[in-house]
Short mmCIF file of C-alpha atoms in Angstrom, two decimals:
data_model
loop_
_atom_site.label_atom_id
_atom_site.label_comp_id
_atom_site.label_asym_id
_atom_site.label_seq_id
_atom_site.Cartn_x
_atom_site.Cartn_y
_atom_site.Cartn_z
CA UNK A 1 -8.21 14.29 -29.02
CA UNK A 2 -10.17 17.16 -30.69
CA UNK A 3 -10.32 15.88 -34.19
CA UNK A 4 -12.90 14.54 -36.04
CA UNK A 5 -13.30 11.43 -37.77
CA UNK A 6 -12.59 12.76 -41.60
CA UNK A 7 -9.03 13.91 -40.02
CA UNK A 8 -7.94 11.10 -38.89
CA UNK A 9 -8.96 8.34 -40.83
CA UNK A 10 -6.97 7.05 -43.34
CA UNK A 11 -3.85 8.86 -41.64
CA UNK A 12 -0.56 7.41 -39.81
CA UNK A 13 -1.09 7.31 -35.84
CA UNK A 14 2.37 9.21 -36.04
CA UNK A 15 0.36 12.13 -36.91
CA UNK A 16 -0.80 12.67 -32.92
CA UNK A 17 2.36 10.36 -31.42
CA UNK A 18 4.81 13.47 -30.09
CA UNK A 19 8.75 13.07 -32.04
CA UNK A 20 9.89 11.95 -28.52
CA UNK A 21 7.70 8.50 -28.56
CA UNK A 22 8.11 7.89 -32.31
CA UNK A 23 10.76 5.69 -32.36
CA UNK A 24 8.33 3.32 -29.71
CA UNK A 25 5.36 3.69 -31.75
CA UNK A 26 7.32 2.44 -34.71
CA UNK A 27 8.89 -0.47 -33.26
CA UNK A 28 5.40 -1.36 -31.00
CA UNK A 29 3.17 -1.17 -34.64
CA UNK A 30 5.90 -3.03 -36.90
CA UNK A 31 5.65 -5.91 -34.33
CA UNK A 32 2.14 -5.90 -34.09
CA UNK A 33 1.10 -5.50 -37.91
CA UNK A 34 4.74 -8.52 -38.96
CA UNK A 35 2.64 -11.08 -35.79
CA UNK A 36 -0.97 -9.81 -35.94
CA UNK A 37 -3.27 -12.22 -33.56
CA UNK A 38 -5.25 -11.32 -30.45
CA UNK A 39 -3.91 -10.22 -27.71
CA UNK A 40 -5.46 -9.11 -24.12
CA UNK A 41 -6.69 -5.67 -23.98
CA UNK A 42 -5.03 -3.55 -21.82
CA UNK A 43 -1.64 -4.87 -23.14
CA UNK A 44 -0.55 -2.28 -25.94
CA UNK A 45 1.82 0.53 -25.87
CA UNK A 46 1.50 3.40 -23.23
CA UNK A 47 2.31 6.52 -23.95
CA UNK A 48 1.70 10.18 -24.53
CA UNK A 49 -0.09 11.22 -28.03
CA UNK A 50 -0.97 15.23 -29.00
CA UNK A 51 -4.68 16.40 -29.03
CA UNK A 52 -5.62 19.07 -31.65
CA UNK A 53 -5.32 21.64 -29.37
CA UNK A 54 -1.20 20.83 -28.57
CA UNK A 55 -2.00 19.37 -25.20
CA UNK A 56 -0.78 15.70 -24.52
CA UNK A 57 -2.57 13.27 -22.97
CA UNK A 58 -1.72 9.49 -21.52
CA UNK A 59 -2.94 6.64 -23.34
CA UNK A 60 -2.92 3.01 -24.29
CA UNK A 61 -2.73 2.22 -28.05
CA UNK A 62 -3.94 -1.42 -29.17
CA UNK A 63 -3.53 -1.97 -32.93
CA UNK A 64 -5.47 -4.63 -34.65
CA UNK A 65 -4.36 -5.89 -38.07
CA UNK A 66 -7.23 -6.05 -41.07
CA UNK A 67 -7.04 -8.00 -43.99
CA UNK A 68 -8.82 -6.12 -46.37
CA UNK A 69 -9.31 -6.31 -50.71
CA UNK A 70 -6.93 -3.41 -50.35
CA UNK A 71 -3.83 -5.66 -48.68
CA UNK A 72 -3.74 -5.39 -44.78
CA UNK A 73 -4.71 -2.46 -42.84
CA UNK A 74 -4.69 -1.95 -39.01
CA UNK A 75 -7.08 0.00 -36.76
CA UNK A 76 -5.92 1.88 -33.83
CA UNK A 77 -7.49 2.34 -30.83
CA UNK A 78 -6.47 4.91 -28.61
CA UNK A 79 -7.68 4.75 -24.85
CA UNK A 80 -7.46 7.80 -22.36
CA UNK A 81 -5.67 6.41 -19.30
CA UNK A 82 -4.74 9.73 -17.59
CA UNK A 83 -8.03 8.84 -15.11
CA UNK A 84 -6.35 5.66 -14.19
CA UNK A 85 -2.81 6.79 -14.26
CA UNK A 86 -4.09 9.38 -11.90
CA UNK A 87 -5.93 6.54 -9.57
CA UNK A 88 -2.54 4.76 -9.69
CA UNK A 89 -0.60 7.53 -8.52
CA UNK A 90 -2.70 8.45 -5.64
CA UNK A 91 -2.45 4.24 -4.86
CA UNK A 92 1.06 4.65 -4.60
CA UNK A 93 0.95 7.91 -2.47
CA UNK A 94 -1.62 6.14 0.05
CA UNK A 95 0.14 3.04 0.09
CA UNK A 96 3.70 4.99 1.10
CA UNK A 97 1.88 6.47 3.47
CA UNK A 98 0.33 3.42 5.62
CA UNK A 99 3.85 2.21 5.43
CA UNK A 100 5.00 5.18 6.94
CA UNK A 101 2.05 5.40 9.34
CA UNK A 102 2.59 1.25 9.66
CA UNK A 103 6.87 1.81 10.76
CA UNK A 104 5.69 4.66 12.96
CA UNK A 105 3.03 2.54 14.70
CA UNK A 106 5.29 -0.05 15.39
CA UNK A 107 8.05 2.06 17.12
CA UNK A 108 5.63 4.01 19.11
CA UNK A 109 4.47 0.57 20.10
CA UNK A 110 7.99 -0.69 20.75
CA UNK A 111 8.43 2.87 22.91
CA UNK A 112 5.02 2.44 24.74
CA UNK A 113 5.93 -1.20 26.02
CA UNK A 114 8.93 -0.50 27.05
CA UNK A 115 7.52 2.60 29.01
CA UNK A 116 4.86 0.80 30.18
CA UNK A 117 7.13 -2.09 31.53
CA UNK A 118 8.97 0.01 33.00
CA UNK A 119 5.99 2.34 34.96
CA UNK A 120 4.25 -0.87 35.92
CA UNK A 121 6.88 -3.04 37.09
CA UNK A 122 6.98 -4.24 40.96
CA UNK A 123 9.21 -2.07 41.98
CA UNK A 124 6.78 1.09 41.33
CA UNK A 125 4.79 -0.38 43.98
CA UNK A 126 5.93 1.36 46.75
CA UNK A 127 5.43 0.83 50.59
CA UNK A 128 5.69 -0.67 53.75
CA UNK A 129 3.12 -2.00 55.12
CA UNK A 130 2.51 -5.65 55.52
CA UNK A 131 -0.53 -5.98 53.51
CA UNK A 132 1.62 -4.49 50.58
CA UNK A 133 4.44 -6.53 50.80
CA UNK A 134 1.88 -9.79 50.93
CA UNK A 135 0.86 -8.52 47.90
CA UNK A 136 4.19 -8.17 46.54
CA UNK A 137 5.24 -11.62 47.26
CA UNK A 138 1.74 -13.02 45.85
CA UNK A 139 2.98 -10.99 42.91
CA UNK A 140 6.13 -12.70 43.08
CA UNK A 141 4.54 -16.14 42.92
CA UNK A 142 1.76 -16.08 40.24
CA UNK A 143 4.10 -14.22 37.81
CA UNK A 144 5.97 -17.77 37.52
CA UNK A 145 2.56 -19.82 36.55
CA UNK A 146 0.57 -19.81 33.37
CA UNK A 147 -2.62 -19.71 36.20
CA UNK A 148 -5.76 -17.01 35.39
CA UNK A 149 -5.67 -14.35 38.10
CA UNK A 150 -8.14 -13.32 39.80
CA UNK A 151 -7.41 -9.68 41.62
CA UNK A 152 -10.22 -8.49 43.87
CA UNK A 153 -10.50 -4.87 45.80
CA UNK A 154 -12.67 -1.68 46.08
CA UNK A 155 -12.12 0.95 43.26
CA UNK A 156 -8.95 2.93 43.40
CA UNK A 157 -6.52 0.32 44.91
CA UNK A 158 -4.34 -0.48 42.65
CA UNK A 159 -5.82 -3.50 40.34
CA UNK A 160 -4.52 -2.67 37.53
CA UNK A 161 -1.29 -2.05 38.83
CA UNK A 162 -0.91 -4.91 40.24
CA UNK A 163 -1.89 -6.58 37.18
CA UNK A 164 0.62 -5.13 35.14
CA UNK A 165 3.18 -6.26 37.82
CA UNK A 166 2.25 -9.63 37.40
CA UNK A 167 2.22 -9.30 33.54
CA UNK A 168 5.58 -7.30 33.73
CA UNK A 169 7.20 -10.37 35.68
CA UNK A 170 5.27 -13.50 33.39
CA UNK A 171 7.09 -15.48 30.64
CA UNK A 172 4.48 -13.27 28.65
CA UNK A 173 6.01 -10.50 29.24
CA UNK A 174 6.66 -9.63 25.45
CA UNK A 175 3.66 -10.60 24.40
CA UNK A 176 0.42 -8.09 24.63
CA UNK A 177 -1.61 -7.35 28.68
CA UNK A 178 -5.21 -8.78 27.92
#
């Protein structure tokens, strides 16, 4: 805080607690010093205390009662959290943002199989001939079994089209093209 030992010492934590935190400094320290017994670390009072030079910084105050010849005194110790209150902070920032990032993933996924349904279906399979409408009706039938498909041809036919046809007509439909 920018003192040094011989100013503190001996002197009421109030000196460095800002008026705006008094009253919970009082009420924290009357509780601790009327039930004094150990308690985890990491568990005392948080809040903001003035360093020597005006500026305020976060912290976490444990006091420890002391029975002493001279009655019962208590030691403070004062612990600089403003590294992990800045940690936390950034936590919370990166953690609202892969929600964010998680909802917009999820519609664009919603979007993209509905699009892709829809430019893969049968019906974008377009044509005449009677090798294509053999296909089509093949299509027709396999979409109804839970049967591995096999789909054969040269590069640049259509595979994949007509396995998203089948797909697009399966039970499975809902479910993820693997």
């Amino acid at each position: 805080l920018g003192y040094s030992a011989d100013e503190l010492i001996g002197q009421p934590l109030g000196l460095v607690v800002p008026a705006r935190f008094l009253d919970r400094y009082v009420e924290y320290s009357s509780d601790q010093i009327a039930d004094p017994r150990l308690r985890r670390m990491n568990g005392g009072l948080r809040l903001r205390v003035l360093c020597k030079n005006g500026q305020e910084v976060p912290v976490d105050i444990s006091l420890s009662p002391l029975e002493t010849a001279q009655g019962r005194q208590v030691i403070a110790s004062l612990r600089d959290i403003s590294v992990q209150q800045k940690v936390e902070s950034e936590l919370r920032d990166a953690l609202a943002t892969a929600e964010r990032l998680r909802d917009q993933l999820a519609a664009e996924n919603s979007y993209f199989r509905v699009e892709g349904l829809r430019a893969y279906g049968p019906e974008n399979l377009v044509g005449k001939s009677p090798a294509l409408k053999h296909v089509l009706k093949q299509i027709d039938q396999v979409a109804l079994t839970d049967a591995n498909v096999l789909i054969l041809g040269e590069t640049g036919t259509g595979k994949e089209l007509v396995a998203r046809a089948v797909h697009a007509q399966s039970r499975l439909k809902d479910r993820p093209l693997i």
